[in-house]
PDB file of N, CA and C in Angstrom:
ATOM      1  N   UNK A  26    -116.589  57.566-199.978  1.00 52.00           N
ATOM      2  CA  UNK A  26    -116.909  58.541-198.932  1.00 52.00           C
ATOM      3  C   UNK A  26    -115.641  59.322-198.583  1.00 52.00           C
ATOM      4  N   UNK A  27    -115.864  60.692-198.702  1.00 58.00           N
ATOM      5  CA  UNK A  27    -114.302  61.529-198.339  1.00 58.00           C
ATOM      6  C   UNK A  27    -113.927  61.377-197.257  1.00 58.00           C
ATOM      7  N   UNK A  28    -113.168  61.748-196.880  1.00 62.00           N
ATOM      8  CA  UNK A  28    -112.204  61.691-195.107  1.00 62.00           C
ATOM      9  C   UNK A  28    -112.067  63.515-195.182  1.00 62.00           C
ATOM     10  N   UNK A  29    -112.968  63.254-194.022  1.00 65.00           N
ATOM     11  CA  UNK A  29    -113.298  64.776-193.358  1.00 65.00           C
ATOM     12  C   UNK A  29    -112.177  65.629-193.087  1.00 65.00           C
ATOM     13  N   UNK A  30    -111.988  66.607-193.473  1.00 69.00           N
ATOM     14  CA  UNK A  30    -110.781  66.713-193.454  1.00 69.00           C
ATOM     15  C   UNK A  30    -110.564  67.542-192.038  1.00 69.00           C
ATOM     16  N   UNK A  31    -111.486  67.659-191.141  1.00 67.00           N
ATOM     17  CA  UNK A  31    -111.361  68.795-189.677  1.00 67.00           C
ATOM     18  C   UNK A  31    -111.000  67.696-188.717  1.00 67.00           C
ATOM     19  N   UNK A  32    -111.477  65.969-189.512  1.00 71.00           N
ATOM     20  CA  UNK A  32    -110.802  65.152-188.188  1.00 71.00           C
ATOM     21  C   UNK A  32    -109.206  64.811-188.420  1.00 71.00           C
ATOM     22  N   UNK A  33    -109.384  64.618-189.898  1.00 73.00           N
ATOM     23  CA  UNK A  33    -107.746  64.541-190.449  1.00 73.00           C
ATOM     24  C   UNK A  33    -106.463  65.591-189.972  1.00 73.00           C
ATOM     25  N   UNK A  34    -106.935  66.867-189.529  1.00 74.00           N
ATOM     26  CA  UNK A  34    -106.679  67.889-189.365  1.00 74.00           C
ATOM     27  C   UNK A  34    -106.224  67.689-187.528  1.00 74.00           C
ATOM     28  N   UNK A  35    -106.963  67.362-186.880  1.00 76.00           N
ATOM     29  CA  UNK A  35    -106.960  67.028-185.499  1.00 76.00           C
ATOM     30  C   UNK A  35    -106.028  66.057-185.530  1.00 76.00           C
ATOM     31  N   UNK A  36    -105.981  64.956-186.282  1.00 79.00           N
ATOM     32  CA  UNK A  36    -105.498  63.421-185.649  1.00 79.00           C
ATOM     33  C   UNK A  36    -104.149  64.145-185.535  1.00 79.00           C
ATOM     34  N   UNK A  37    -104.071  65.080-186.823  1.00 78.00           N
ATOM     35  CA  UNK A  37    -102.627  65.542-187.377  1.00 78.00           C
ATOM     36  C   UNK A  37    -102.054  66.591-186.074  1.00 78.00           C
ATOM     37  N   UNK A  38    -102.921  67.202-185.654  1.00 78.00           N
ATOM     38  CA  UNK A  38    -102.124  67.890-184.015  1.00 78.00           C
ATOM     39  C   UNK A  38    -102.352  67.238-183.027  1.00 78.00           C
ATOM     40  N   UNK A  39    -102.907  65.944-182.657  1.00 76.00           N
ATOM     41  CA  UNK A  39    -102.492  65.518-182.089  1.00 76.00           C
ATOM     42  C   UNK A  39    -101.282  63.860-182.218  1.00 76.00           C
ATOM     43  N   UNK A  40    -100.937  64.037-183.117  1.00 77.00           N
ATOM     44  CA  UNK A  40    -100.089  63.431-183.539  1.00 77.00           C
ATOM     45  C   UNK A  40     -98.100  64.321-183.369  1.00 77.00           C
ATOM     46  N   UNK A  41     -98.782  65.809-183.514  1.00 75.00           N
ATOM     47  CA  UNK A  41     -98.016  66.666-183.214  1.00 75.00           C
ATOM     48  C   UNK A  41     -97.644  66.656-181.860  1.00 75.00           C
ATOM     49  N   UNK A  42     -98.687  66.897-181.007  1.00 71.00           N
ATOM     50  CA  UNK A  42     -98.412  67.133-179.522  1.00 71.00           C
ATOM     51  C   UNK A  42     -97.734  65.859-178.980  1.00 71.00           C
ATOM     52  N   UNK A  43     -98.269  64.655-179.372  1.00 71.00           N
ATOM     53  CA  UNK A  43     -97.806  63.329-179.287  1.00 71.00           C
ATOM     54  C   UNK A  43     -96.184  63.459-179.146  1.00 71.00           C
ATOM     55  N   UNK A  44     -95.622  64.129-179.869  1.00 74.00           N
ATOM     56  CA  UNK A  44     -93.961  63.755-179.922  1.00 74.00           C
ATOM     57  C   UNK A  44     -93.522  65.333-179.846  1.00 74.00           C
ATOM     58  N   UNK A  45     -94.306  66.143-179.473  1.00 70.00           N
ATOM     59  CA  UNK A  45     -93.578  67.114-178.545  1.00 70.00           C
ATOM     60  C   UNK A  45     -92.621  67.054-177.482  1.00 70.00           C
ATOM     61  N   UNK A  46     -91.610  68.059-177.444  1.00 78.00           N
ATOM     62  CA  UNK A  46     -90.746  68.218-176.144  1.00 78.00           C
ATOM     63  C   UNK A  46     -91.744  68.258-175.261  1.00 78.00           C
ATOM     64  N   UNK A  47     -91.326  68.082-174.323  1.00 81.00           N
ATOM     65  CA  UNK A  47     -92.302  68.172-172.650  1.00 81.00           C
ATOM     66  C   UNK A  47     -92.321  69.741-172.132  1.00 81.00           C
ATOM     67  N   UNK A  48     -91.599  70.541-172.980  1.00 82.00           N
ATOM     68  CA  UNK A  48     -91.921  71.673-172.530  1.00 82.00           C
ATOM     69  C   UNK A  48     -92.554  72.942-173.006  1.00 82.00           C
ATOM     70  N   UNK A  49     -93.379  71.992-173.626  1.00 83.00           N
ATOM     71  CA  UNK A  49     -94.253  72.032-174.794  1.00 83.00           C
ATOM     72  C   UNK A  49     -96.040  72.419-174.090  1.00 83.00           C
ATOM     73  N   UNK A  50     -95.738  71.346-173.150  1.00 83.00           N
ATOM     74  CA  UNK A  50     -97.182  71.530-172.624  1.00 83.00           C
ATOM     75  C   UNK A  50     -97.014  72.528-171.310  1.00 83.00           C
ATOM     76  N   UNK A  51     -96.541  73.125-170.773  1.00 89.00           N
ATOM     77  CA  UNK A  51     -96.589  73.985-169.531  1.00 89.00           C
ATOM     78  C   UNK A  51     -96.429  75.640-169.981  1.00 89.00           C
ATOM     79  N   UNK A  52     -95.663  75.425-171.326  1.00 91.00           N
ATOM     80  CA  UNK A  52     -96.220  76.794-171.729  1.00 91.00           C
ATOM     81  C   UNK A  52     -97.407  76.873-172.748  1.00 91.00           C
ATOM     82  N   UNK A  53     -97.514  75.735-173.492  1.00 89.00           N
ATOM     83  CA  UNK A  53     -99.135  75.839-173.749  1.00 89.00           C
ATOM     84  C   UNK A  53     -99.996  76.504-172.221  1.00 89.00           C
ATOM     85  N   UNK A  54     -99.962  75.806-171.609  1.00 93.00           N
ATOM     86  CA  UNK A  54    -100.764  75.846-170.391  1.00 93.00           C
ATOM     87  C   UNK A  54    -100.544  77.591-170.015  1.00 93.00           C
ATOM     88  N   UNK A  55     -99.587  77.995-170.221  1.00 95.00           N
ATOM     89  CA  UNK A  55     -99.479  79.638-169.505  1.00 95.00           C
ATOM     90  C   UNK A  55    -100.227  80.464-170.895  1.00 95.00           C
ATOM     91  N   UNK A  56    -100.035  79.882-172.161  1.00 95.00           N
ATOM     92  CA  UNK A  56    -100.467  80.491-173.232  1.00 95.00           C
ATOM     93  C   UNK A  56    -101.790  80.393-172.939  1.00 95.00           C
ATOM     94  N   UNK A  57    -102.821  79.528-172.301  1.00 94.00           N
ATOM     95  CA  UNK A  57    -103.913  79.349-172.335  1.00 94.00           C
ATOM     96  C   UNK A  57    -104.405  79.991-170.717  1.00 94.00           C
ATOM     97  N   UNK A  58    -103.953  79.980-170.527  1.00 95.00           N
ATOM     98  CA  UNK A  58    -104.082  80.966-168.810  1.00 95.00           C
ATOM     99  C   UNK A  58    -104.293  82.592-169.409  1.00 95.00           C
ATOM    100  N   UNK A  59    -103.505  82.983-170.165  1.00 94.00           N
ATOM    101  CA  UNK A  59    -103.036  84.150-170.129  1.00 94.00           C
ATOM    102  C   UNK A  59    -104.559  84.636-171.418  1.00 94.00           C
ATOM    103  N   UNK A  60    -104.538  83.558-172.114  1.00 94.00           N
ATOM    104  CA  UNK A  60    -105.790  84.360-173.110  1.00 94.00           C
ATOM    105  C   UNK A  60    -106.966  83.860-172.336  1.00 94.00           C
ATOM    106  N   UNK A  61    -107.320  83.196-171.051  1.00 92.00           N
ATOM    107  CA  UNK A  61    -108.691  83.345-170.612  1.00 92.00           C
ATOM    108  C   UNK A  61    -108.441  84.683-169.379  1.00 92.00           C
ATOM    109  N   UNK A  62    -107.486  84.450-168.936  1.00 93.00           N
ATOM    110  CA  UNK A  62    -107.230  86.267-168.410  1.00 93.00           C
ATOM    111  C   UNK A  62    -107.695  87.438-169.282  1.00 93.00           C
ATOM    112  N   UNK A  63    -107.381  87.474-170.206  1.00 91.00           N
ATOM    113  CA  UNK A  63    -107.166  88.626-171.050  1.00 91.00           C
ATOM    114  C   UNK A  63    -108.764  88.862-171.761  1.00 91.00           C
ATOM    115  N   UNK A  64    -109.313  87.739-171.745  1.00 89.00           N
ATOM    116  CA  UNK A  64    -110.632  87.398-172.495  1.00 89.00           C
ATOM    117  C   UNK A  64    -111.651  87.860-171.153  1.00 89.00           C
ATOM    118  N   UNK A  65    -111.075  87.263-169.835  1.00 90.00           N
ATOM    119  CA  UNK A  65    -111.998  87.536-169.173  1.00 90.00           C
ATOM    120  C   UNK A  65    -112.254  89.161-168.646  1.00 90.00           C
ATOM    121  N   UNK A  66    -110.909  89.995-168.438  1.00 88.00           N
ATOM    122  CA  UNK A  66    -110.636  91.187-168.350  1.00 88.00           C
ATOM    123  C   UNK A  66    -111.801  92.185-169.191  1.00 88.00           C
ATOM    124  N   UNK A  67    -111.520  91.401-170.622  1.00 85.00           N
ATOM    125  CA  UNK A  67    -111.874  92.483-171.520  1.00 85.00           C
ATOM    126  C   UNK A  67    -113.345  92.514-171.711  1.00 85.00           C
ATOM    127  N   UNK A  68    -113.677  91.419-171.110  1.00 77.00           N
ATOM    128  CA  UNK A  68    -115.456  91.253-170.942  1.00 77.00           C
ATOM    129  C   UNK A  68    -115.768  91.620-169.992  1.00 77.00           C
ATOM    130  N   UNK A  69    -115.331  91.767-168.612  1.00 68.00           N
ATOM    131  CA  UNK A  69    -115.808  92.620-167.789  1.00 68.00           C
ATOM    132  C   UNK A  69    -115.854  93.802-167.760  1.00 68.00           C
ATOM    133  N   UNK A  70    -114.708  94.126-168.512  1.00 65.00           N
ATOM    134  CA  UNK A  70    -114.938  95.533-168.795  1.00 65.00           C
ATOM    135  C   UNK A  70    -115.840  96.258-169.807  1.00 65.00           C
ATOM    136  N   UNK A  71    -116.548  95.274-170.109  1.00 59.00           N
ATOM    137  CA  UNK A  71    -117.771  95.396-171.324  1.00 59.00           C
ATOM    138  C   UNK A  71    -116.735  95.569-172.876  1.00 59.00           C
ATOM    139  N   UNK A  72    -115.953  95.649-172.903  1.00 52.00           N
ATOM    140  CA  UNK A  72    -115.258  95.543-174.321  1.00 52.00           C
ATOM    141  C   UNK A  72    -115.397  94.737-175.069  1.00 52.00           C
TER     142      UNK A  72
END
């Protein structure tokens, strides 16, 4: 049976994030602020 490779793929970023610097996750966090801003903007504006 193969090994899926979309979970192999996951274990593998989070194996990444795992031994990230710590400042790692607070600008994730602004990176992810900033594209549901930008997402939400552009849908209200019907775009």
């Amino acid at each position: 049976m193969p090994h899926p490779i979309g979970l192999f793929h996951l274990s593998g970023e989070a194996a990444r994030l795992a031994v990230a610097p710590p400042w790692v996750i607070p600008v994730g966090l602004l990176l992810f602020a900033g594209i549901l801003v930008i997402a939400s903007r552009t849908g209200g504006e019907g775009g």
